[in-house]
């Protein structure tokens, strides 16, 4: 975790070291959701770690005099000034993938809080409302579908679909929400909250090495390439590992293995394709048991939506052939799909110019900003990641780059609200 540091705003005005920097704020939550088994962090929606992070954010926002409320879809909002329409909104998420890094999501939240401190230290009062948002379940680490909070807010995912999702223990999203004190019957498109957003700017650690190659600390996002998730369910015959001869088996694990190899083979043949099997769950999961069912999750990404679907169609054919070879069946369900998300070009170019000609970068990583992009002017700022690694404990950003990104975010908020 980065060390605490005091720093100066871009106008040259000294900022009191008594105001916590973004690095200080990251240090405040460094123990929450630490995963001793995987390394890194496992912070998922409606778990104790999620509750602790929500309490931390609420307390941090209120300590700054910000008005905090939770919307109907469990997203947290903190207002710098009176809530209202045409607001400039920033923020990100606090949840993680299983065993994820410390920066993906939290960096955008702590930078937003620290940027408010900077603006106040400058004596700045915004002429437009400013809000910090913490979206719920951006990673999909518990229920498998990413950006649940922003998808429900915008209506791009129906409440019925969301509430029926189950985690690895079989708990539905609805039951988990209810246990956390939420009212799932209220989940769904929230036109009133969405209508308050005049522009959304999300700061995020870069999930790649583009800025390392450019030797730049910060970039502005151009777009997010299409991506989706699919669940393959192979069904065979569960049986005893010690008494069932190899020729008498209908083993779905072998069919699943065929899919994993096909994903690598098919994606390697397509330029710029990215396809991943990151999760495989056998049922019942005993060491001496032939599985009766194996669920496999595929993540696929390519620069063109049609190319993603063509790749998945080819992989699906290979999965069907692998299942047939083992005397099994396979069912394929699309769990999420996002086409190309282009960030607002006017806002993009304005921010790049404002930040001294900051480079403009595309990304293959999904974000809540992409979900909002069809509805409101949206932009992203990326902070350099020297490792180029994300969704793993080695994810990193230098303390000086975090400070720089915070200053630039404050500059953006000031410009958009003057």
PDB file of N, CA, C and O in Angstrom, residues 286-350:
ATOM      1  N   UNK A 286     -16.218 -33.522  -5.289  1.00  0.00           N
ATOM      2  CA  UNK A 286     -15.434 -34.417  -4.435  1.00  0.00           C
ATOM      3  C   UNK A 286     -14.214 -34.946  -5.173  1.00  0.00           C
ATOM      4  O   UNK A 286     -14.235 -35.159  -6.393  1.00  0.00           O
ATOM      5  N   UNK A 287     -13.130 -35.206  -4.429  1.00  0.00           N
ATOM      6  CA  UNK A 287     -11.897 -35.700  -5.033  1.00  0.00           C
ATOM      7  C   UNK A 287     -12.086 -37.079  -5.644  1.00  0.00           C
ATOM      8  O   UNK A 287     -11.500 -37.396  -6.690  1.00  0.00           O
ATOM      9  N   UNK A 288     -12.894 -37.900  -5.021  1.00  0.00           N
ATOM     10  CA  UNK A 288     -13.095 -39.274  -5.502  1.00  0.00           C
ATOM     11  C   UNK A 288     -14.452 -39.453  -6.165  1.00  0.00           C
ATOM     12  O   UNK A 288     -15.038 -40.533  -6.127  1.00  0.00           O
ATOM     13  N   UNK A 289     -14.942 -38.378  -6.762  1.00  0.00           N
ATOM     14  CA  UNK A 289     -16.261 -38.400  -7.410  1.00  0.00           C
ATOM     15  C   UNK A 289     -16.142 -37.907  -8.844  1.00  0.00           C
ATOM     16  O   UNK A 289     -15.548 -36.843  -9.098  1.00  0.00           O
ATOM     17  N   UNK A 290     -16.694 -38.657  -9.778  1.00  0.00           N
ATOM     18  CA  UNK A 290     -16.837 -38.157 -11.149  1.00  0.00           C
ATOM     19  C   UNK A 290     -17.960 -37.125 -11.128  1.00  0.00           C
ATOM     20  O   UNK A 290     -19.060 -37.405 -10.642  1.00  0.00           O
ATOM     21  N   UNK A 291     -17.682 -35.948 -11.629  1.00  0.00           N
ATOM     22  CA  UNK A 291     -18.673 -34.865 -11.558  1.00  0.00           C
ATOM     23  C   UNK A 291     -19.910 -35.205 -12.373  1.00  0.00           C
ATOM     24  O   UNK A 291     -19.837 -35.886 -13.400  1.00  0.00           O
ATOM     25  N   UNK A 292     -21.055 -34.721 -11.892  1.00  0.00           N
ATOM     26  CA  UNK A 292     -22.293 -34.849 -12.671  1.00  0.00           C
ATOM     27  C   UNK A 292     -22.514 -33.616 -13.538  1.00  0.00           C
ATOM     28  O   UNK A 292     -23.196 -33.682 -14.565  1.00  0.00           O
ATOM     29  N   UNK A 293     -21.935 -32.493 -13.126  1.00  0.00           N
ATOM     30  CA  UNK A 293     -22.085 -31.244 -13.879  1.00  0.00           C
ATOM     31  C   UNK A 293     -20.837 -30.394 -13.671  1.00  0.00           C
ATOM     32  O   UNK A 293     -20.256 -30.392 -12.594  1.00  0.00           O
ATOM     33  N   UNK A 294     -20.464 -29.673 -14.718  1.00  0.00           N
ATOM     34  CA  UNK A 294     -19.360 -28.721 -14.605  1.00  0.00           C
ATOM     35  C   UNK A 294     -19.795 -27.419 -15.274  1.00  0.00           C
ATOM     36  O   UNK A 294     -20.209 -27.414 -16.437  1.00  0.00           O
ATOM     37  N   UNK A 295     -19.709 -26.340 -14.518  1.00  0.00           N
ATOM     38  CA  UNK A 295     -20.002 -25.003 -15.048  1.00  0.00           C
ATOM     39  C   UNK A 295     -18.700 -24.287 -15.351  1.00  0.00           C
ATOM     40  O   UNK A 295     -17.787 -24.262 -14.517  1.00  0.00           O
ATOM     41  N   UNK A 296     -18.629 -23.697 -16.534  1.00  0.00           N
ATOM     42  CA  UNK A 296     -17.424 -22.999 -16.994  1.00  0.00           C
ATOM     43  C   UNK A 296     -17.833 -21.614 -17.482  1.00  0.00           C
ATOM     44  O   UNK A 296     -18.800 -21.476 -18.239  1.00  0.00           O
ATOM     45  N   UNK A 297     -17.104 -20.599 -17.043  1.00  0.00           N
ATOM     46  CA  UNK A 297     -17.407 -19.223 -17.443  1.00  0.00           C
ATOM     47  C   UNK A 297     -16.365 -18.718 -18.438  1.00  0.00           C
ATOM     48  O   UNK A 297     -15.161 -18.812 -18.191  1.00  0.00           O
ATOM     49  N   UNK A 298     -16.850 -18.174 -19.542  1.00  0.00           N
ATOM     50  CA  UNK A 298     -15.999 -17.629 -20.601  1.00  0.00           C
ATOM     51  C   UNK A 298     -16.121 -16.115 -20.636  1.00  0.00           C
ATOM     52  O   UNK A 298     -17.233 -15.567 -20.619  1.00  0.00           O
ATOM     53  N   UNK A 299     -14.985 -15.428 -20.701  1.00  0.00           N
ATOM     54  CA  UNK A 299     -14.927 -13.981 -20.917  1.00  0.00           C
ATOM     55  C   UNK A 299     -14.270 -13.774 -22.272  1.00  0.00           C
ATOM     56  O   UNK A 299     -13.169 -14.269 -22.522  1.00  0.00           O
ATOM     57  N   UNK A 300     -14.939 -13.051 -23.176  1.00  0.00           N
ATOM     58  CA  UNK A 300     -14.415 -12.839 -24.522  1.00  0.00           C
ATOM     59  C   UNK A 300     -14.478 -11.372 -24.902  1.00  0.00           C
ATOM     60  O   UNK A 300     -15.480 -10.698 -24.642  1.00  0.00           O
ATOM     61  N   UNK A 301     -13.400 -10.877 -25.575  1.00  0.00           N
ATOM     62  CA  UNK A 301     -13.304  -9.458 -25.926  1.00  0.00           C
ATOM     63  C   UNK A 301     -12.578  -9.310 -27.259  1.00  0.00           C
ATOM     64  O   UNK A 301     -11.590  -9.998 -27.519  1.00  0.00           O
ATOM     65  N   UNK A 302     -13.089  -8.385 -28.080  1.00  0.00           N
ATOM     66  CA  UNK A 302     -12.503  -8.055 -29.381  1.00  0.00           C
ATOM     67  C   UNK A 302     -12.924  -6.640 -29.753  1.00  0.00           C
ATOM     68  O   UNK A 302     -13.949  -6.143 -29.252  1.00  0.00           O
ATOM     69  N   UNK A 303     -12.175  -5.977 -30.639  1.00  0.00           N
ATOM     70  CA  UNK A 303     -12.521  -4.592 -30.978  1.00  0.00           C
ATOM     71  C   UNK A 303     -13.860  -4.399 -31.661  1.00  0.00           C
ATOM     72  O   UNK A 303     -14.415  -3.294 -31.630  1.00  0.00           O
ATOM     73  N   UNK A 304     -14.432  -5.430 -32.284  1.00  0.00           N
ATOM     74  CA  UNK A 304     -15.706  -5.296 -32.978  1.00  0.00           C
ATOM     75  C   UNK A 304     -16.735  -6.260 -32.390  1.00  0.00           C
ATOM     76  O   UNK A 304     -16.435  -7.439 -32.179  1.00  0.00           O
ATOM     77  N   UNK A 305     -17.970  -5.782 -32.139  1.00  0.00           N
ATOM     78  CA  UNK A 305     -18.992  -6.646 -31.524  1.00  0.00           C
ATOM     79  C   UNK A 305     -19.256  -7.923 -32.315  1.00  0.00           C
ATOM     80  O   UNK A 305     -19.383  -9.009 -31.733  1.00  0.00           O
ATOM     81  N   UNK A 306     -19.337  -7.801 -33.641  1.00  0.00           N
ATOM     82  CA  UNK A 306     -19.599  -8.976 -34.453  1.00  0.00           C
ATOM     83  C   UNK A 306     -18.491  -9.998 -34.356  1.00  0.00           C
ATOM     84  O   UNK A 306     -18.738 -11.215 -34.401  1.00  0.00           O
ATOM     85  N   UNK A 307     -17.257  -9.547 -34.182  1.00  0.00           N
ATOM     86  CA  UNK A 307     -16.132 -10.467 -34.052  1.00  0.00           C
ATOM     87  C   UNK A 307     -16.189 -11.225 -32.736  1.00  0.00           C
ATOM     88  O   UNK A 307     -15.812 -12.406 -32.674  1.00  0.00           O
ATOM     89  N   UNK A 308     -16.656 -10.553 -31.674  1.00  0.00           N
ATOM     90  CA  UNK A 308     -16.806 -11.242 -30.388  1.00  0.00           C
ATOM     91  C   UNK A 308     -17.810 -12.372 -30.541  1.00  0.00           C
ATOM     92  O   UNK A 308     -17.558 -13.516 -30.126  1.00  0.00           O
ATOM     93  N   UNK A 309     -18.949 -12.068 -31.135  1.00  0.00           N
ATOM     94  CA  UNK A 309     -19.992 -13.089 -31.260  1.00  0.00           C
ATOM     95  C   UNK A 309     -19.554 -14.219 -32.196  1.00  0.00           C
ATOM     96  O   UNK A 309     -19.901 -15.388 -31.961  1.00  0.00           O
ATOM     97  N   UNK A 310     -18.807 -13.886 -33.232  1.00  0.00           N
ATOM     98  CA  UNK A 310     -18.305 -14.933 -34.125  1.00  0.00           C
ATOM     99  C   UNK A 310     -17.331 -15.849 -33.395  1.00  0.00           C
ATOM    100  O   UNK A 310     -17.366 -17.082 -33.565  1.00  0.00           O
ATOM    101  N   UNK A 311     -16.478 -15.271 -32.568  1.00  0.00           N
ATOM    102  CA  UNK A 311     -15.537 -16.080 -31.794  1.00  0.00           C
ATOM    103  C   UNK A 311     -16.275 -16.983 -30.818  1.00  0.00           C
ATOM    104  O   UNK A 311     -15.965 -18.180 -30.701  1.00  0.00           O
ATOM    105  N   UNK A 312     -17.270 -16.440 -30.123  1.00  0.00           N
ATOM    106  CA  UNK A 312     -18.022 -17.237 -29.158  1.00  0.00           C
ATOM    107  C   UNK A 312     -18.811 -18.341 -29.863  1.00  0.00           C
ATOM    108  O   UNK A 312     -18.929 -19.461 -29.345  1.00  0.00           O
ATOM    109  N   UNK A 313     -19.314 -18.059 -31.058  1.00  0.00           N
ATOM    110  CA  UNK A 313     -20.023 -19.093 -31.818  1.00  0.00           C
ATOM    111  C   UNK A 313     -19.084 -20.249 -32.162  1.00  0.00           C
ATOM    112  O   UNK A 313     -19.460 -21.432 -32.069  1.00  0.00           O
ATOM    113  N   UNK A 314     -17.854 -19.915 -32.538  1.00  0.00           N
ATOM    114  CA  UNK A 314     -16.873 -20.964 -32.862  1.00  0.00           C
ATOM    115  C   UNK A 314     -16.523 -21.773 -31.609  1.00  0.00           C
ATOM    116  O   UNK A 314     -16.421 -23.004 -31.662  1.00  0.00           O
ATOM    117  N   UNK A 315     -16.349 -21.077 -30.492  1.00  0.00           N
ATOM    118  CA  UNK A 315     -16.044 -21.769 -29.237  1.00  0.00           C
ATOM    119  C   UNK A 315     -17.215 -22.644 -28.816  1.00  0.00           C
ATOM    120  O   UNK A 315     -17.029 -23.767 -28.313  1.00  0.00           O
ATOM    121  N   UNK A 316     -18.440 -22.171 -29.045  1.00  0.00           N
ATOM    122  CA  UNK A 316     -19.633 -22.952 -28.689  1.00  0.00           C
ATOM    123  C   UNK A 316     -19.702 -24.239 -29.505  1.00  0.00           C
ATOM    124  O   UNK A 316     -20.057 -25.315 -28.981  1.00  0.00           O
ATOM    125  N   UNK A 317     -19.365 -24.156 -30.779  1.00  0.00           N
ATOM    126  CA  UNK A 317     -19.333 -25.366 -31.617  1.00  0.00           C
ATOM    127  C   UNK A 317     -18.324 -26.366 -31.076  1.00  0.00           C
ATOM    128  O   UNK A 317     -18.582 -27.578 -31.021  1.00  0.00           O
ATOM    129  N   UNK A 318     -17.165 -25.862 -30.670  1.00  0.00           N
ATOM    130  CA  UNK A 318     -16.138 -26.740 -30.118  1.00  0.00           C
ATOM    131  C   UNK A 318     -16.602 -27.358 -28.805  1.00  0.00           C
ATOM    132  O   UNK A 318     -16.322 -28.533 -28.521  1.00  0.00           O
ATOM    133  N   UNK A 319     -17.342 -26.599 -28.005  1.00  0.00           N
ATOM    134  CA  UNK A 319     -17.864 -27.121 -26.737  1.00  0.00           C
ATOM    135  C   UNK A 319     -18.874 -28.237 -26.988  1.00  0.00           C
ATOM    136  O   UNK A 319     -18.881 -29.258 -26.285  1.00  0.00           O
ATOM    137  N   UNK A 320     -19.734 -28.046 -27.982  1.00  0.00           N
ATOM    138  CA  UNK A 320     -20.729 -29.068 -28.311  1.00  0.00           C
ATOM    139  C   UNK A 320     -20.051 -30.350 -28.779  1.00  0.00           C
ATOM    140  O   UNK A 320     -20.468 -31.465 -28.416  1.00  0.00           O
ATOM    141  N   UNK A 321     -18.987 -30.197 -29.570  1.00  0.00           N
ATOM    142  CA  UNK A 321     -18.258 -31.374 -30.054  1.00  0.00           C
ATOM    143  C   UNK A 321     -17.573 -32.089 -28.893  1.00  0.00           C
ATOM    144  O   UNK A 321     -17.564 -33.333 -28.835  1.00  0.00           O
ATOM    145  N   UNK A 322     -17.006 -31.329 -27.962  1.00  0.00           N
ATOM    146  CA  UNK A 322     -16.341 -31.936 -26.808  1.00  0.00           C
ATOM    147  C   UNK A 322     -17.345 -32.662 -25.923  1.00  0.00           C
ATOM    148  O   UNK A 322     -17.067 -33.750 -25.403  1.00  0.00           O
ATOM    149  N   UNK A 323     -18.530 -32.076 -25.756  1.00  0.00           N
ATOM    150  CA  UNK A 323     -19.563 -32.725 -24.959  1.00  0.00           C
ATOM    151  C   UNK A 323     -20.039 -34.013 -25.610  1.00  0.00           C
ATOM    152  O   UNK A 323     -20.190 -35.051 -24.949  1.00  0.00           O
ATOM    153  N   UNK A 324     -20.264 -33.964 -26.911  1.00  0.00           N
ATOM    154  CA  UNK A 324     -20.727 -35.147 -27.636  1.00  0.00           C
ATOM    155  C   UNK A 324     -19.711 -36.284 -27.561  1.00  0.00           C
ATOM    156  O   UNK A 324     -20.069 -37.452 -27.406  1.00  0.00           O
ATOM    157  N   UNK A 325     -18.436 -35.935 -27.636  1.00  0.00           N
ATOM    158  CA  UNK A 325     -17.370 -36.940 -27.581  1.00  0.00           C
ATOM    159  C   UNK A 325     -17.383 -37.690 -26.259  1.00  0.00           C
ATOM    160  O   UNK A 325     -17.073 -38.892 -26.207  1.00  0.00           O
ATOM    161  N   UNK A 326     -17.797 -37.036 -25.185  1.00  0.00           N
ATOM    162  CA  UNK A 326     -17.800 -37.651 -23.859  1.00  0.00           C
ATOM    163  C   UNK A 326     -19.192 -38.146 -23.439  1.00  0.00           C
ATOM    164  O   UNK A 326     -19.378 -38.554 -22.287  1.00  0.00           O
ATOM    165  N   UNK A 327     -20.161 -38.100 -24.357  1.00  0.00           N
ATOM    166  CA  UNK A 327     -21.504 -38.543 -24.027  1.00  0.00           C
ATOM    167  C   UNK A 327     -22.223 -37.612 -23.075  1.00  0.00           C
ATOM    168  O   UNK A 327     -23.096 -38.034 -22.306  1.00  0.00           O
ATOM    169  N   UNK A 328     -21.881 -36.322 -23.144  1.00  0.00           N
ATOM    170  CA  UNK A 328     -22.466 -35.321 -22.268  1.00  0.00           C
ATOM    171  C   UNK A 328     -23.287 -34.326 -23.081  1.00  0.00           C
ATOM    172  O   UNK A 328     -23.300 -34.364 -24.314  1.00  0.00           O
ATOM    173  N   UNK A 329     -23.959 -33.430 -22.404  1.00  0.00           N
ATOM    174  CA  UNK A 329     -24.669 -32.333 -23.058  1.00  0.00           C
ATOM    175  C   UNK A 329     -24.081 -31.015 -22.563  1.00  0.00           C
ATOM    176  O   UNK A 329     -23.427 -30.952 -21.521  1.00  0.00           O
ATOM    177  N   UNK A 330     -24.342 -29.951 -23.312  1.00  0.00           N
ATOM    178  CA  UNK A 330     -23.868 -28.633 -22.906  1.00  0.00           C
ATOM    179  C   UNK A 330     -24.955 -27.598 -23.166  1.00  0.00           C
ATOM    180  O   UNK A 330     -25.642 -27.648 -24.200  1.00  0.00           O
ATOM    181  N   UNK A 331     -25.143 -26.701 -22.226  1.00  0.00           N
ATOM    182  CA  UNK A 331     -26.057 -25.578 -22.364  1.00  0.00           C
ATOM    183  C   UNK A 331     -25.240 -24.298 -22.228  1.00  0.00           C
ATOM    184  O   UNK A 331     -24.390 -24.190 -21.336  1.00  0.00           O
ATOM    185  N   UNK A 332     -25.500 -23.318 -23.101  1.00  0.00           N
ATOM    186  CA  UNK A 332     -24.749 -22.066 -23.096  1.00  0.00           C
ATOM    187  C   UNK A 332     -25.709 -20.919 -22.834  1.00  0.00           C
ATOM    188  O   UNK A 332     -26.748 -20.804 -23.491  1.00  0.00           O
ATOM    189  N   UNK A 333     -25.355 -20.066 -21.855  1.00  0.00           N
ATOM    190  CA  UNK A 333     -26.176 -18.908 -21.511  1.00  0.00           C
ATOM    191  C   UNK A 333     -25.322 -17.649 -21.512  1.00  0.00           C
ATOM    192  O   UNK A 333     -24.264 -17.621 -20.872  1.00  0.00           O
ATOM    193  N   UNK A 334     -25.772 -16.646 -22.242  1.00  0.00           N
ATOM    194  CA  UNK A 334     -25.090 -15.354 -22.212  1.00  0.00           C
ATOM    195  C   UNK A 334     -25.467 -14.634 -20.921  1.00  0.00           C
ATOM    196  O   UNK A 334     -26.645 -14.423 -20.651  1.00  0.00           O
ATOM    197  N   UNK A 335     -24.472 -14.246 -20.150  1.00  0.00           N
ATOM    198  CA  UNK A 335     -24.757 -13.563 -18.893  1.00  0.00           C
ATOM    199  C   UNK A 335     -24.641 -12.050 -19.003  1.00  0.00           C
ATOM    200  O   UNK A 335     -25.308 -11.322 -18.274  1.00  0.00           O
ATOM    201  N   UNK A 336     -23.795 -11.577 -19.892  1.00  0.00           N
ATOM    202  CA  UNK A 336     -23.700 -10.132 -20.112  1.00  0.00           C
ATOM    203  C   UNK A 336     -22.982  -9.895 -21.426  1.00  0.00           C
ATOM    204  O   UNK A 336     -22.173 -10.713 -21.866  1.00  0.00           O
ATOM    205  N   UNK A 337     -23.318  -8.766 -22.059  1.00  0.00           N
ATOM    206  CA  UNK A 337     -22.602  -8.367 -23.271  1.00  0.00           C
ATOM    207  C   UNK A 337     -22.680  -6.852 -23.420  1.00  0.00           C
ATOM    208  O   UNK A 337     -23.747  -6.259 -23.243  1.00  0.00           O
ATOM    209  N   UNK A 338     -21.541  -6.249 -23.704  1.00  0.00           N
ATOM    210  CA  UNK A 338     -21.472  -4.818 -23.951  1.00  0.00           C
ATOM    211  C   UNK A 338     -20.777  -4.591 -25.291  1.00  0.00           C
ATOM    212  O   UNK A 338     -19.694  -5.131 -25.534  1.00  0.00           O
ATOM    213  N   UNK A 339     -21.403  -3.814 -26.156  1.00  0.00           N
ATOM    214  CA  UNK A 339     -20.753  -3.423 -27.396  1.00  0.00           C
ATOM    215  C   UNK A 339     -19.698  -2.363 -27.128  1.00  0.00           C
ATOM    216  O   UNK A 339     -19.350  -2.069 -25.987  1.00  0.00           O
ATOM    217  N   UNK A 340     -19.188  -1.773 -28.189  1.00  0.00           N
ATOM    218  CA  UNK A 340     -18.189  -0.720 -28.030  1.00  0.00           C
ATOM    219  C   UNK A 340     -18.770   0.432 -27.225  1.00  0.00           C
ATOM    220  O   UNK A 340     -19.870   0.913 -27.507  1.00  0.00           O
ATOM    221  N   UNK A 341     -18.035   0.850 -26.199  1.00  0.00           N
ATOM    222  CA  UNK A 341     -18.454   2.001 -25.395  1.00  0.00           C
ATOM    223  C   UNK A 341     -17.541   3.170 -25.728  1.00  0.00           C
ATOM    224  O   UNK A 341     -16.371   3.180 -25.329  1.00  0.00           O
ATOM    225  N   UNK A 342     -18.053   4.116 -26.501  1.00  0.00           N
ATOM    226  CA  UNK A 342     -17.276   5.305 -26.857  1.00  0.00           C
ATOM    227  C   UNK A 342     -17.573   6.405 -25.855  1.00  0.00           C
ATOM    228  O   UNK A 342     -18.728   6.778 -25.645  1.00  0.00           O
ATOM    229  N   UNK A 343     -16.526   6.922 -25.227  1.00  0.00           N
ATOM    230  CA  UNK A 343     -16.724   8.035 -24.319  1.00  0.00           C
ATOM    231  C   UNK A 343     -16.969   9.311 -25.107  1.00  0.00           C
ATOM    232  O   UNK A 343     -16.577   9.431 -26.269  1.00  0.00           O
ATOM    233  N   UNK A 344     -17.654  10.258 -24.475  1.00  0.00           N
ATOM    234  CA  UNK A 344     -18.065  11.485 -25.151  1.00  0.00           C
ATOM    235  C   UNK A 344     -16.858  12.178 -25.791  1.00  0.00           C
ATOM    236  O   UNK A 344     -15.918  12.559 -25.077  1.00  0.00           O
ATOM    237  N   UNK A 345     -16.839  12.350 -27.119  1.00  0.00           N
ATOM    238  CA  UNK A 345     -15.648  12.902 -27.770  1.00  0.00           C
ATOM    239  C   UNK A 345     -15.361  14.346 -27.395  1.00  0.00           C
ATOM    240  O   UNK A 345     -14.196  14.745 -27.294  1.00  0.00           O
ATOM    241  N   UNK A 346     -16.412  15.139 -27.194  1.00  0.00           N
ATOM    242  CA  UNK A 346     -16.196  16.539 -26.800  1.00  0.00           C
ATOM    243  C   UNK A 346     -15.571  16.599 -25.421  1.00  0.00           C
ATOM    244  O   UNK A 346     -14.588  17.325 -25.186  1.00  0.00           O
ATOM    245  N   UNK A 347     -16.114  15.828 -24.491  1.00  0.00           N
ATOM    246  CA  UNK A 347     -15.580  15.799 -23.140  1.00  0.00           C
ATOM    247  C   UNK A 347     -14.169  15.215 -23.131  1.00  0.00           C
ATOM    248  O   UNK A 347     -13.272  15.726 -22.448  1.00  0.00           O
ATOM    249  N   UNK A 348     -13.956  14.157 -23.905  1.00  0.00           N
ATOM    250  CA  UNK A 348     -12.628  13.540 -24.008  1.00  0.00           C
ATOM    251  C   UNK A 348     -11.579  14.547 -24.454  1.00  0.00           C
ATOM    252  O   UNK A 348     -10.527  14.709 -23.820  1.00  0.00           O
ATOM    253  N   UNK A 349     -11.856  15.254 -25.543  1.00  0.00           N
ATOM    254  CA  UNK A 349     -10.881  16.207 -26.074  1.00  0.00           C
ATOM    255  C   UNK A 349     -10.691  17.394 -25.138  1.00  0.00           C
ATOM    256  O   UNK A 349      -9.576  17.918 -25.005  1.00  0.00           O
ATOM    257  N   UNK A 350     -11.765  17.800 -24.481  1.00  0.00           N
ATOM    258  CA  UNK A 350     -11.649  18.911 -23.534  1.00  0.00           C
ATOM    259  C   UNK A 350     -10.725  18.537 -22.379  1.00  0.00           C
ATOM    260  O   UNK A 350      -9.864  19.321 -21.972  1.00  0.00           O
TER     261      UNK A 350
END
